[in-house]
Amino acid sequence: MEEKTLRDLKVGESAKVVKLTGEGALKRRIMDMGITRGTEVHVHKVAPLGDPIEVTVRGFELSLRKDEAEHVLVA
C-alpha cells in the first residue's frame, strides 16, 4: 500500500496521523502545532493553487504549506 500524506487528502476528508517524516526544525514546528502521531486531522479548505491547506487539529484550525503537509503520513 502506498503511503498517504496530509497533502493527498481532499476537502472534507479526515485521517489519523501515523508518522512525521520531517527532520529537525521542520518536524519540531509540525509537532508544536499539535500534529502528532495518533491525532485526528480534518481538511477544511485548500487554496485555489493548492497552497496552503487549512486543517482542523485538536479543535483548532491551522494552515499548512504543501511542503509541510507532505511530511505528515496519515491513514
XYZ file of N, CA and C in Angstrom:
225
model
N 0.837 -1.199 0.000
C 0.000 0.000 0.000
C 0.875 1.252 0.000
N 0.511 2.193 -0.832
C 1.275 3.436 -0.931
C 0.990 4.318 0.277
N 2.043 4.969 0.765
C 1.868 5.861 1.903
C 1.100 7.105 1.476
N 0.160 7.517 2.298
C -0.680 8.677 2.018
C -0.244 9.809 2.947
N -0.145 11.011 2.397
C 0.245 12.152 3.214
C -0.944 13.092 3.395
N -0.803 14.013 4.317
C -1.840 15.007 4.565
C -2.139 15.800 3.290
N -1.125 15.994 2.471
C -1.303 16.723 1.207
C -2.249 15.985 0.254
N -2.333 14.663 0.352
C -3.163 13.858 -0.544
C -4.647 13.885 -0.193
N -4.987 14.331 1.022
C -6.388 14.349 1.436
C -7.164 15.426 0.686
N -8.418 15.121 0.406
C -9.308 16.074 -0.259
C -10.099 16.853 0.788
N -10.697 17.966 0.373
C -11.523 18.777 1.268
C -12.650 17.915 1.827
N -12.834 17.975 3.142
C -13.878 17.207 3.805
C -13.420 15.873 4.348
N -12.228 15.427 3.974
C -11.724 14.140 4.460
C -11.025 14.303 5.805
N -11.063 13.229 6.580
C -10.355 13.173 7.859
C -9.442 11.968 7.853
N -8.380 12.031 8.645
C -7.459 10.900 8.763
C -6.715 11.010 10.082
N -6.089 9.896 10.457
C -5.299 9.863 11.679
C -3.822 9.923 11.305
N -3.058 10.727 12.035
C -1.620 10.853 11.775
C -0.928 9.559 12.189
N -0.118 9.003 11.271
C 0.604 7.766 11.516
C 2.058 8.065 11.877
N 2.666 9.031 11.164
C 4.089 9.288 11.340
C 4.447 10.657 10.774
N 5.454 11.295 11.364
C 6.017 12.528 10.821
C 7.372 12.192 10.223
N 7.606 12.614 8.975
C 8.848 12.242 8.294
C 9.873 13.360 8.246
N 9.511 14.557 8.678
C 10.432 15.689 8.604
C 11.615 15.544 9.548
N 12.584 16.396 9.386
C 13.776 16.401 10.229
C 13.883 17.709 10.998
N 14.514 17.670 12.145
C 14.895 18.862 12.891
C 13.806 19.890 13.091
N 14.097 21.121 12.651
C 13.214 22.265 12.888
C 11.839 22.070 12.233
N 11.782 21.467 11.062
C 10.512 21.240 10.380
C 9.626 20.302 11.197
N 10.212 19.196 11.660
C 9.448 18.234 12.464
C 8.987 18.881 13.773
N 9.834 19.647 14.392
C 9.507 20.328 15.648
C 8.354 21.311 15.428
N 8.402 22.055 14.332
C 7.346 23.036 14.018
C 6.003 22.332 13.858
N 5.983 21.220 13.130
C 4.741 20.473 12.923
C 4.215 19.948 14.262
N 5.099 19.410 15.088
C 4.688 18.890 16.391
C 4.199 20.010 17.307
N 4.828 21.167 17.234
C 4.414 22.312 18.051
C 3.006 22.788 17.692
N 2.574 22.526 16.467
C 1.222 22.896 16.041
C 0.187 21.890 16.538
N 0.638 20.817 17.182
C -0.284 19.824 17.720
C -0.480 18.619 16.829
N 0.260 18.552 15.742
C 0.140 17.413 14.831
C 1.146 16.359 15.268
N 0.643 15.356 15.987
C 1.487 14.273 16.484
C 0.830 12.941 16.141
N 1.580 11.847 16.316
C 1.068 10.525 15.987
C -0.228 10.246 16.746
N -1.225 9.729 16.031
C -2.497 9.376 16.638
C -3.533 10.489 16.619
N -3.130 11.690 16.217
C -4.034 12.833 16.190
C -4.941 12.769 14.956
N -6.213 13.103 15.148
C -7.174 13.167 14.036
C -7.042 14.527 13.349
N -6.970 14.513 12.016
C -6.825 15.738 11.226
C -7.955 15.783 10.200
N -8.632 16.941 10.094
C -9.726 17.119 9.137
C -9.377 18.269 8.191
N -9.465 18.025 6.880
C -9.149 19.058 5.884
C -10.398 19.902 5.618
N -10.284 21.216 5.858
C -11.404 22.138 5.646
C -11.372 22.787 4.268
N -10.236 23.352 3.931
C -10.125 24.105 2.675
C -8.746 23.888 2.081
N -8.685 24.031 0.768
C -7.410 24.062 0.065
C -7.460 25.296 -0.819
N -6.444 26.129 -0.742
C -6.402 27.350 -1.548
C -6.474 26.995 -3.038
N -6.927 27.933 -3.877
C -7.101 27.652 -5.314
C -5.875 27.042 -5.999
N -4.700 27.463 -5.624
C -3.492 26.894 -6.234
C -2.924 25.753 -5.394
N -3.673 25.327 -4.365
C -3.272 24.176 -3.568
C -2.401 24.495 -2.375
N -2.066 25.747 -2.162
C -1.174 26.119 -1.066
C -1.672 27.410 -0.436
N -2.023 27.488 0.810
C -1.889 26.460 1.856
C -3.133 25.585 1.966
N -3.036 24.619 2.876
C -4.118 23.697 3.202
C -4.603 24.057 4.597
N -5.909 24.230 4.766
C -6.456 24.555 6.091
C -7.029 23.291 6.716
N -6.547 22.960 7.921
C -6.973 21.743 8.607
C -7.428 22.054 10.032
N -8.230 21.157 10.590
C -8.610 21.240 12.000
C -7.875 20.129 12.735
N -7.177 20.521 13.799
C -6.428 19.588 14.630
C -6.716 19.930 16.082
N -7.135 18.949 16.870
C -7.392 19.146 18.303
C -8.336 20.322 18.580
N -9.308 20.542 17.677
C -10.300 21.572 17.896
C -9.921 22.967 17.432
N -8.753 23.145 16.840
C -8.412 24.457 16.300
C -7.958 24.334 14.852
N -8.034 25.468 14.134
C -7.719 25.465 12.706
C -6.297 25.929 12.449
N -5.647 25.245 11.513
C -4.267 25.557 11.130
C -4.176 25.668 9.621
N -3.210 26.446 9.170
C -2.878 26.470 7.747
C -1.477 25.900 7.605
N -1.349 24.922 6.709
C -0.062 24.282 6.453
C 0.322 24.480 5.002
N 1.593 24.684 4.749
C 2.077 24.721 3.373
C 2.109 23.297 2.831
N 2.038 23.163 1.515
C 2.055 21.833 0.901
C 3.303 21.053 1.278
N 4.454 21.734 1.299
C 5.691 21.024 1.627
C 5.701 20.526 3.067
N 5.007 21.225 3.970
C 4.886 20.746 5.354
C 3.935 19.551 5.405
N 2.810 19.649 4.689
C 1.805 18.588 4.693
C 2.354 17.284 4.131
N 3.340 17.360 3.241
C 3.957 16.152 2.669
C 4.694 15.328 3.714
N 5.076 15.944 4.814
C 5.837 15.249 5.871
C 4.950 14.615 6.925
N 3.618 14.670 6.729
C 2.679 14.088 7.687
C 2.009 12.880 7.021
N 2.414 11.673 7.430
C 1.808 10.456 6.893
C 0.533 10.160 7.645
N -0.534 9.820 6.906
C -1.844 9.582 7.511
C -2.421 8.237 7.047
N -3.414 7.778 7.800
C -4.112 6.538 7.433
C -5.599 6.747 7.596
